[in-house]
């Protein structure tokens, strides 16, 4: 047993930090030797300083990446493997329904520092398949932390893998495109079985929205807490009613709608347009969500019917569904956009905003009808990041203005939506 302050020194002497690794120990003047099994106990928790590499990430190209498992044990999670460049916000990433059907590689090398708390959840569950990190922090250090990342994923049945070369994996995904893979913490399953499982998986053409949407209509009332409110002018009462289609909506999007003073009614993804109009909304919101927009024609048809009847705002998947309803086509990106540092140019003003993004599909701007404008452009690859159709009172952006995690540059998009609704209401 050693005191907490000594843990870092003990780990440094033994070759690795935070209880992970297995590098040989070299004493002065001696040859490198394989260390014996050593356990250091800090306060009430024991950590094996040289744990077994008992987890694998197996990609469809046949590559096998071995590491140390955490979270759920004896499971194999299959999904599309994508990388996320955010430095913070791993808890929001874990609970974002848009990651359903995917496993996420974090490019930030150290994950888990701030633990897990109940306030930062973006939904009621963890939706991604597996979590891939370079170094898992075993001891959290944050006043809001209620449990460790390891314990949280174990509770939710989600496997994780650490001490794996996330830089090499990210470069492979960047160069070859997104790859399907299996994150496995069950040593009884052979590598060959896992490769075949990875090769047989695909999110293209799969309706993933139906697996994450709400089953019942409900009213959302929670606003952004005063402690975190970054747009004070947003707290005015608007007396506007927004009906939000739940394609996998994040809680912080609903908070922003409520913070701008709206009454927010959330409906399932399959709700007919007639039922939405029966709720007498002042505007219709189309949320984010996972997967391929071409796999949800029912959503596109409902949006087509609603276009022009009320102001409409779509984010991420909602933006893509809106684009298809307006007549455009969508395509799959090479490795998607996932991170909190993507530069966007507003076409009207030429100003730049830094955005938080999470999507694998995009709208083909060449297929947009003449009355639809490309309002925003992603400066990383010049893809369509926003659209505007004044004639049908519709707007959409391909990123997250609620910024969870991420910057606040795009929050005015909500203000623009509310301005559109107010103008429509005053004109009636």
Short mmCIF file of C-alpha atoms in Angstrom, two decimals:
data_model
loop_
_atom_site.label_atom_id
_atom_site.label_comp_id
_atom_site.label_asym_id
_atom_site.label_seq_id
_atom_site.Cartn_x
_atom_site.Cartn_y
_atom_site.Cartn_z
CA UNK A 1 0.00 0.00 0.00
CA UNK A 2 1.32 3.43 -0.95
CA UNK A 3 -0.24 6.89 -0.56
CA UNK A 4 -1.87 8.52 -3.61
CA UNK A 5 1.00 10.99 -4.05
CA UNK A 6 3.43 8.11 -4.47
CA UNK A 7 1.48 6.35 -7.23
CA UNK A 8 2.92 8.47 -10.01
CA UNK A 9 6.46 7.91 -8.75
CA UNK A 10 5.90 4.17 -8.47
CA UNK A 11 4.47 3.98 -11.96
CA UNK A 12 7.29 6.06 -13.42
CA UNK A 13 9.89 3.77 -11.87
CA UNK A 14 8.11 0.75 -13.30
CA UNK A 15 7.98 2.15 -16.80
CA UNK A 16 4.41 3.31 -17.40
CA UNK A 17 1.94 5.80 -15.96
CA UNK A 18 -1.57 5.22 -14.57
CA UNK A 19 -1.23 1.46 -14.14
CA UNK A 20 -1.15 0.53 -17.83
CA UNK A 21 1.59 -0.98 -19.91
CA UNK A 22 4.28 -3.58 -19.70
CA UNK A 23 7.59 -2.03 -20.73
CA UNK A 24 10.75 -3.79 -19.51
CA UNK A 25 12.40 -2.22 -16.48
CA UNK A 26 16.09 -1.30 -16.84
CA UNK A 27 18.15 -0.70 -13.74
CA UNK A 28 21.35 1.28 -13.94
CA UNK A 29 24.17 -0.84 -15.30
CA UNK A 30 21.94 -3.87 -15.81
CA UNK A 31 20.31 -5.51 -18.82
CA UNK A 32 16.58 -5.10 -19.44
CA UNK A 33 14.55 -7.78 -17.75
CA UNK A 34 10.92 -8.76 -17.84
CA UNK A 35 9.34 -7.42 -14.65
CA UNK A 36 7.51 -9.61 -12.21
CA UNK A 37 3.80 -9.05 -11.64
CA UNK A 38 3.53 -5.94 -9.49
CA UNK A 39 0.42 -4.42 -7.95
CA UNK A 40 0.36 -0.90 -6.53
CA UNK A 41 -2.56 -0.01 -4.29
CA UNK A 42 -3.58 3.65 -4.17
CA UNK A 43 -6.08 4.51 -1.44
CA UNK A 44 -8.87 1.89 -1.78
CA UNK A 45 -8.19 0.73 -5.37
CA UNK A 46 -5.63 -1.79 -6.61
CA UNK A 47 -4.16 -1.61 -10.11
CA UNK A 48 -2.16 -4.26 -11.88
CA UNK A 49 0.81 -2.39 -13.34
CA UNK A 50 1.36 -5.01 -16.04
CA UNK A 51 -2.12 -6.21 -17.07
CA UNK A 52 -2.60 -8.79 -19.78
CA UNK A 53 -3.40 -7.61 -23.31
CA UNK A 54 -6.76 -9.32 -23.29
CA UNK A 55 -8.68 -7.24 -25.89
CA UNK A 56 -8.55 -6.98 -29.67
CA UNK A 57 -9.71 -4.58 -32.32
CA UNK A 58 -10.04 -6.55 -35.55
CA UNK A 59 -10.68 -4.61 -38.76
CA UNK A 60 -12.20 -5.88 -41.98
CA UNK A 61 -8.85 -5.47 -43.76
CA UNK A 62 -7.51 -8.28 -41.57
CA UNK A 63 -5.39 -6.12 -39.26
CA UNK A 64 -5.46 -7.04 -35.57
CA UNK A 65 -4.71 -4.54 -32.83
CA UNK A 66 -4.15 -5.93 -29.33
CA UNK A 67 -4.61 -3.93 -26.17
CA UNK A 68 -5.92 -3.94 -22.62
CA UNK A 69 -9.65 -4.26 -22.18
CA UNK A 70 -11.80 -2.12 -19.92
CA UNK A 71 -15.51 -1.66 -19.48
CA UNK A 72 -17.58 -4.73 -20.34
CA UNK A 73 -15.86 -8.12 -20.44
CA UNK A 74 -16.51 -11.19 -22.59
CA UNK A 75 -18.28 -9.25 -25.36
CA UNK A 76 -17.68 -8.55 -29.05
CA UNK A 77 -19.03 -5.29 -30.51
CA UNK A 78 -19.23 -5.01 -34.29
CA UNK A 79 -19.56 -1.63 -35.99
CA UNK A 80 -18.04 0.92 -38.31
CA UNK A 81 -14.83 2.29 -36.81
CA UNK A 82 -14.44 6.08 -36.95
CA UNK A 83 -12.04 8.53 -35.30
CA UNK A 84 -12.97 11.63 -33.30
CA UNK A 85 -10.54 14.53 -32.89
CA UNK A 86 -12.21 16.20 -29.89
CA UNK A 87 -9.93 16.90 -26.93
CA UNK A 88 -12.79 16.97 -24.43
CA UNK A 89 -16.34 15.72 -24.16
CA UNK A 90 -15.87 11.96 -24.28
CA UNK A 91 -18.94 11.49 -22.09
CA UNK A 92 -21.12 13.40 -24.55
CA UNK A 93 -19.65 11.32 -27.39
CA UNK A 94 -20.46 8.09 -25.57
CA UNK A 95 -24.09 9.09 -25.09
CA UNK A 96 -24.70 10.64 -28.53
CA UNK A 97 -27.26 8.42 -30.36
CA UNK A 98 -25.68 9.42 -33.69
CA UNK A 99 -22.87 6.97 -32.90
CA UNK A 100 -25.19 3.98 -32.89
CA UNK A 101 -23.64 1.25 -35.06
CA UNK A 102 -20.11 2.63 -34.71
CA UNK A 103 -17.01 2.22 -32.54
CA UNK A 104 -15.06 5.39 -31.82
CA UNK A 105 -11.29 5.93 -31.80
CA UNK A 106 -10.29 8.98 -29.74
CA UNK A 107 -7.26 10.77 -31.16
CA UNK A 108 -6.66 12.57 -27.87
CA UNK A 109 -4.09 10.29 -26.19
CA UNK A 110 -5.40 10.34 -22.62
CA UNK A 111 -9.07 9.67 -21.90
CA UNK A 112 -10.98 9.30 -18.64
CA UNK A 113 -9.40 12.13 -16.64
CA UNK A 114 -12.68 13.78 -15.66
CA UNK A 115 -14.63 10.60 -14.97
CA UNK A 116 -18.39 10.42 -15.50
CA UNK A 117 -21.19 12.57 -14.09
CA UNK A 118 -24.95 12.48 -14.52
CA UNK A 119 -25.27 16.08 -15.77
CA UNK A 120 -23.39 15.73 -19.05
CA UNK A 121 -25.35 12.85 -20.57
CA UNK A 122 -26.64 13.53 -24.10
CA UNK A 123 -29.20 10.72 -23.82
CA UNK A 124 -30.31 8.06 -21.37
CA UNK A 125 -27.89 5.41 -22.62
CA UNK A 126 -24.59 4.68 -24.36
CA UNK A 127 -25.19 4.09 -28.07
CA UNK A 128 -21.79 3.47 -29.62
CA UNK A 129 -20.55 -0.11 -29.88
CA UNK A 130 -17.02 0.18 -28.52
CA UNK A 131 -14.54 2.79 -27.24
CA UNK A 132 -10.91 2.85 -28.36
CA UNK A 133 -8.30 4.94 -26.53
CA UNK A 134 -4.52 5.24 -26.30
CA UNK A 135 -4.31 5.62 -22.54
CA UNK A 136 -7.09 5.14 -20.03
CA UNK A 137 -6.77 7.28 -16.92
CA UNK A 138 -7.39 4.99 -13.98
CA UNK A 139 -7.74 7.75 -11.40
CA UNK A 140 -10.18 10.58 -12.15
CA UNK A 141 -9.57 14.16 -11.09
CA UNK A 142 -12.64 16.38 -11.33
CA UNK A 143 -14.98 17.80 -8.71
CA UNK A 144 -18.04 16.72 -10.74
CA UNK A 145 -16.92 13.11 -11.22
CA UNK A 146 -19.22 10.43 -9.80
CA UNK A 147 -17.60 7.30 -11.23
CA UNK A 148 -14.79 6.19 -13.49
CA UNK A 149 -15.08 5.68 -17.25
CA UNK A 150 -14.14 2.02 -16.77
CA UNK A 151 -16.94 1.41 -14.25
CA UNK A 152 -19.48 3.31 -16.36
CA UNK A 153 -18.85 1.31 -19.51
CA UNK A 154 -18.94 -1.92 -17.51
CA UNK A 155 -22.38 -0.95 -16.17
CA UNK A 156 -23.62 -0.20 -19.68
CA UNK A 157 -22.21 -3.37 -21.25
CA UNK A 158 -19.89 -1.48 -23.61
CA UNK A 159 -16.35 -2.79 -24.25
CA UNK A 160 -13.31 -0.55 -24.38
CA UNK A 161 -9.70 -1.09 -25.38
CA UNK A 162 -6.65 0.89 -24.22
CA UNK A 163 -2.87 0.81 -24.80
CA UNK A 164 -3.50 0.57 -28.51
CA UNK A 165 -1.84 2.67 -31.24
CA UNK A 166 -4.72 5.06 -31.96
CA UNK A 167 -2.47 7.26 -34.13
CA UNK A 168 -1.73 4.38 -36.50
CA UNK A 169 -5.42 3.37 -36.60
CA UNK A 170 -6.49 6.94 -37.34
CA UNK A 171 -3.99 7.23 -40.19
CA UNK A 172 -5.26 3.96 -41.65
CA UNK A 173 -8.88 5.13 -41.50
CA UNK A 174 -7.93 8.50 -42.97
CA UNK A 175 -6.01 6.94 -45.85
CA UNK A 176 -8.27 3.97 -46.68
CA UNK A 177 -11.62 5.27 -45.44
CA UNK A 178 -13.82 4.05 -42.62
CA UNK A 179 -13.47 0.34 -41.91
CA UNK A 180 -15.83 -2.02 -40.15
CA UNK A 181 -14.39 -3.74 -37.14
CA UNK A 182 -15.01 -5.80 -34.04
CA UNK A 183 -13.87 -4.76 -30.58
CA UNK A 184 -13.66 -7.99 -28.63
CA UNK A 185 -12.87 -8.67 -24.96
CA UNK A 186 -13.68 -12.37 -25.26
CA UNK A 187 -10.50 -14.41 -25.75
CA UNK A 188 -12.45 -17.53 -26.71
CA UNK A 189 -13.36 -16.06 -30.13
CA UNK A 190 -10.75 -16.61 -32.86
CA UNK A 191 -9.21 -13.83 -34.94
CA UNK A 192 -10.61 -15.42 -38.10
CA UNK A 193 -14.15 -15.34 -36.74
CA UNK A 194 -13.80 -11.68 -35.86
CA UNK A 195 -12.47 -10.76 -39.31
CA UNK A 196 -15.44 -12.45 -40.96
CA UNK A 197 -17.84 -10.68 -38.61
CA UNK A 198 -16.28 -7.33 -39.49
CA UNK A 199 -16.48 -8.02 -43.23
CA UNK A 200 -20.17 -8.91 -43.03
CA UNK A 201 -21.24 -5.65 -41.36
CA UNK A 202 -22.43 -2.45 -43.08
CA UNK A 203 -24.40 0.65 -42.05
CA UNK A 204 -25.21 1.62 -45.64
CA UNK A 205 -28.92 1.16 -46.32
CA UNK A 206 -29.66 0.31 -42.68
CA UNK A 207 -32.42 2.13 -40.81
CA UNK A 208 -30.65 2.87 -37.53
CA UNK A 209 -32.96 5.72 -36.58
CA UNK A 210 -35.79 3.36 -35.69
CA UNK A 211 -33.56 1.84 -33.00
CA UNK A 212 -32.79 5.09 -31.19
CA UNK A 213 -35.94 7.22 -31.58
CA UNK A 214 -38.45 7.77 -28.81
CA UNK A 215 -41.49 5.50 -28.77
CA UNK A 216 -43.83 8.08 -27.25
CA UNK A 217 -44.62 11.78 -27.71
CA UNK A 218 -43.36 13.90 -24.82
CA UNK A 219 -42.76 17.52 -23.86
CA UNK A 220 -39.24 18.71 -23.10
CA UNK A 221 -38.92 21.52 -20.53
CA UNK A 222 -35.33 21.55 -19.28
CA UNK A 223 -33.23 24.56 -20.30
CA UNK A 224 -29.49 25.15 -20.30
CA UNK A 225 -28.43 25.73 -16.69
CA UNK A 226 -27.58 29.32 -15.82
CA UNK A 227 -24.06 28.17 -14.96
CA UNK A 228 -23.52 27.01 -18.55
CA UNK A 229 -25.64 29.53 -20.49
CA UNK A 230 -23.41 31.25 -23.04
CA UNK A 231 -26.08 33.27 -24.89
CA UNK A 232 -27.97 35.33 -22.26
CA UNK A 233 -30.33 36.76 -24.87
CA UNK A 234 -31.60 33.27 -25.56
CA UNK A 235 -33.52 33.06 -22.30
CA UNK A 236 -36.40 35.30 -23.33
CA UNK A 237 -39.86 33.76 -23.57
CA UNK A 238 -40.86 33.34 -27.21
CA UNK A 239 -44.34 31.76 -26.86
CA UNK A 240 -43.47 29.56 -29.83
CA UNK A 241 -44.23 25.87 -30.18
CA UNK A 242 -41.60 23.64 -31.80
CA UNK A 243 -42.34 20.03 -32.74
CA UNK A 244 -39.07 18.09 -32.86
CA UNK A 245 -38.67 14.88 -34.84
CA UNK A 246 -36.48 12.54 -32.82
CA UNK A 247 -34.05 10.81 -35.19
CA UNK A 248 -31.67 10.29 -32.24
CA UNK A 249 -31.80 13.72 -30.67
CA UNK A 250 -29.20 14.96 -28.17
CA UNK A 251 -30.50 16.44 -24.94
CA UNK A 252 -28.48 19.61 -25.34
CA UNK A 253 -30.27 20.40 -28.62
CA UNK A 254 -33.58 20.22 -26.80
CA UNK A 255 -32.16 22.38 -24.02
CA UNK A 256 -31.16 25.05 -26.54
CA UNK A 257 -34.65 25.06 -28.10
CA UNK A 258 -36.18 25.41 -24.64
CA UNK A 259 -33.63 28.08 -23.65
CA UNK A 260 -34.82 30.23 -26.54
CA UNK A 261 -38.24 30.14 -24.91
CA UNK A 262 -40.05 27.52 -26.98
CA UNK A 263 -42.48 24.90 -25.88
CA UNK A 264 -40.85 21.73 -27.25
CA UNK A 265 -42.84 18.62 -28.18
CA UNK A 266 -40.75 15.61 -29.21
CA UNK A 267 -42.28 13.03 -31.55
CA UNK A 268 -41.10 9.63 -32.88
CA UNK A 269 -39.30 9.51 -36.22
CA UNK A 270 -42.25 7.81 -37.94
CA UNK A 271 -44.88 10.39 -36.92
CA UNK A 272 -47.01 11.28 -39.98
CA UNK A 273 -46.96 14.88 -41.16
CA UNK A 274 -50.69 15.16 -40.48
CA UNK A 275 -50.18 14.35 -36.80
CA UNK A 276 -47.41 16.93 -36.55
CA UNK A 277 -49.69 19.60 -38.05
CA UNK A 278 -52.46 18.57 -35.65
CA UNK A 279 -50.17 19.71 -32.82
CA UNK A 280 -50.31 23.24 -34.33
CA UNK A 281 -46.57 23.98 -34.27
CA UNK A 282 -44.95 27.30 -35.10
CA UNK A 283 -41.94 25.40 -36.43
CA UNK A 284 -40.67 21.88 -37.09
CA UNK A 285 -37.25 20.70 -36.00
CA UNK A 286 -35.40 17.71 -37.53
CA UNK A 287 -32.83 16.24 -35.17
CA UNK A 288 -29.48 14.54 -35.53
CA UNK A 289 -29.33 10.76 -35.76
CA UNK A 290 -27.28 7.76 -36.90
CA UNK A 291 -26.74 6.07 -40.23
CA UNK A 292 -27.78 6.54 -43.84
CA UNK A 293 -30.51 9.11 -44.68
CA UNK A 294 -31.43 7.07 -47.77
CA UNK A 295 -32.51 4.25 -45.45
CA UNK A 296 -35.36 6.30 -43.94
CA UNK A 297 -37.66 7.21 -46.87
CA UNK A 298 -40.61 7.54 -44.47
CA UNK A 299 -38.86 10.49 -42.81
CA UNK A 300 -38.13 12.12 -46.16
CA UNK A 301 -41.77 11.77 -47.26
CA UNK A 302 -43.08 13.34 -44.05
CA UNK A 303 -40.69 16.28 -44.42
CA UNK A 304 -41.75 16.74 -48.06
CA UNK A 305 -45.35 17.05 -46.92
CA UNK A 306 -44.46 19.57 -44.21
CA UNK A 307 -42.24 21.79 -46.35
CA UNK A 308 -43.68 25.26 -46.80
CA UNK A 309 -46.39 24.77 -44.17
CA UNK A 310 -44.18 25.80 -41.25
CA UNK A 311 -40.59 27.01 -40.80
CA UNK A 312 -38.20 24.06 -40.59
CA UNK A 313 -34.70 23.56 -39.18
CA UNK A 314 -32.59 20.41 -39.56
CA UNK A 315 -29.33 19.46 -37.86
CA UNK A 316 -26.97 16.70 -39.03
CA UNK A 317 -29.24 13.78 -40.04
CA UNK A 318 -32.13 16.27 -40.07
CA UNK A 319 -30.14 18.40 -42.50
CA UNK A 320 -29.62 15.39 -44.80
CA UNK A 321 -33.28 14.34 -44.64
CA UNK A 322 -34.27 17.93 -45.42
CA UNK A 323 -31.88 17.96 -48.37
CA UNK A 324 -33.41 14.79 -49.80
CA UNK A 325 -36.92 16.17 -49.27
CA UNK A 326 -35.91 19.24 -51.29
CA UNK A 327 -34.73 17.01 -54.12
CA UNK A 328 -31.00 16.57 -53.46
CA UNK A 329 -29.09 13.31 -53.14
CA UNK A 330 -26.63 12.28 -50.42
CA UNK A 331 -23.39 10.31 -50.48
CA UNK A 332 -21.10 8.59 -47.98
CA UNK A 333 -17.93 10.43 -46.98
CA UNK A 334 -14.59 8.65 -47.03
CA UNK A 335 -14.13 8.70 -43.25
CA UNK A 336 -16.78 11.14 -42.07
CA UNK A 337 -16.52 14.25 -39.95
CA UNK A 338 -16.13 13.61 -36.22
CA UNK A 339 -14.65 16.23 -33.93
CA UNK A 340 -14.94 19.63 -32.31
CA UNK A 341 -12.60 21.66 -34.50
CA UNK A 342 -14.02 21.74 -38.06
CA UNK A 343 -13.87 25.16 -39.78
CA UNK A 344 -17.05 26.34 -41.52
CA UNK A 345 -17.50 29.35 -43.81
CA UNK A 346 -20.84 31.14 -43.93
CA UNK A 347 -21.50 31.82 -47.60
CA UNK A 348 -23.44 35.07 -47.06
CA UNK A 349 -20.89 36.87 -44.88
CA UNK A 350 -17.67 34.95 -45.48
CA UNK A 351 -17.14 34.67 -41.73
CA UNK A 352 -15.66 31.53 -40.20
CA UNK A 353 -16.95 29.47 -37.30
CA UNK A 354 -15.42 26.44 -35.62
CA UNK A 355 -17.90 23.59 -35.37
CA UNK A 356 -18.58 20.29 -33.64
CA UNK A 357 -19.40 17.53 -36.14
CA UNK A 358 -20.44 13.89 -36.20
CA UNK A 359 -21.69 12.40 -39.47
CA UNK A 360 -20.67 9.99 -42.24
CA UNK A 361 -22.96 11.23 -45.04
CA UNK A 362 -23.30 14.57 -46.83
CA UNK A 363 -25.52 16.35 -49.36
CA UNK A 364 -24.31 16.58 -52.95
CA UNK A 365 -24.63 20.34 -53.68
CA UNK A 366 -24.73 19.72 -57.43
CA UNK A 367 -28.13 18.04 -56.99
CA UNK A 368 -29.79 20.88 -55.06
CA UNK A 369 -32.63 22.65 -56.92
CA UNK A 370 -32.12 26.25 -58.01
CA UNK A 371 -34.18 27.74 -55.17
CA UNK A 372 -31.94 26.16 -52.51
CA UNK A 373 -28.72 27.89 -51.45
CA UNK A 374 -25.58 26.33 -49.96
CA UNK A 375 -25.40 28.51 -46.87
CA UNK A 376 -22.31 26.98 -45.24
CA UNK A 377 -19.21 25.18 -46.54
CA UNK A 378 -16.85 22.85 -44.68
CA UNK A 379 -13.37 24.25 -45.30
CA UNK A 380 -11.65 20.90 -44.72
CA UNK A 381 -13.12 19.29 -47.83
CA UNK A 382 -15.51 21.90 -49.33
CA UNK A 383 -18.58 19.75 -48.66
CA UNK A 384 -22.02 21.27 -48.12
CA UNK A 385 -22.34 22.19 -44.44
CA UNK A 386 -25.62 24.11 -44.62
CA UNK A 387 -28.57 24.90 -46.85
CA UNK A 388 -31.28 27.53 -47.01
CA UNK A 389 -34.55 27.59 -48.95
CA UNK A 390 -36.32 30.91 -48.22
CA UNK A 391 -39.32 30.05 -50.43
CA UNK A 392 -40.14 27.06 -48.22
CA UNK A 393 -38.93 28.54 -44.92
CA UNK A 394 -36.38 25.76 -44.50
CA UNK A 395 -32.80 25.76 -43.23
CA UNK A 396 -30.33 23.08 -42.24
CA UNK A 397 -26.74 22.70 -41.04
CA UNK A 398 -24.49 19.66 -41.14
CA UNK A 399 -23.01 20.12 -37.67
CA UNK A 400 -23.95 20.73 -34.05
CA UNK A 401 -24.77 24.31 -33.01
CA UNK A 402 -25.63 23.14 -29.49
CA UNK A 403 -21.87 22.47 -29.14
CA UNK A 404 -21.82 19.48 -26.86
CA UNK A 405 -18.93 18.98 -26.97
CA UNK A 406 -17.48 21.80 -28.98
CA UNK A 407 -17.39 25.58 -29.53
CA UNK A 408 -20.36 27.96 -29.37
CA UNK A 409 -19.81 29.72 -32.70
CA UNK A 410 -22.90 28.20 -34.33
CA UNK A 411 -25.48 28.83 -31.60
CA UNK A 412 -26.92 31.79 -33.59
CA UNK A 413 -28.44 29.17 -35.93
CA UNK A 414 -31.09 28.64 -33.26
CA UNK A 415 -31.71 32.39 -33.17
CA UNK A 416 -32.17 32.37 -36.96
CA UNK A 417 -34.71 29.57 -36.69
CA UNK A 418 -36.66 31.47 -34.03
CA UNK A 419 -36.55 34.62 -36.14
CA UNK A 420 -38.01 32.67 -39.06
CA UNK A 421 -40.81 31.32 -36.85
CA UNK A 422 -41.65 34.76 -35.43
CA UNK A 423 -41.81 36.31 -38.89
CA UNK A 424 -44.09 33.52 -40.10
CA UNK A 425 -46.36 33.82 -37.09
CA UNK A 426 -46.64 37.60 -37.44
CA UNK A 427 -47.52 37.23 -41.11
CA UNK A 428 -50.54 35.01 -40.42
#
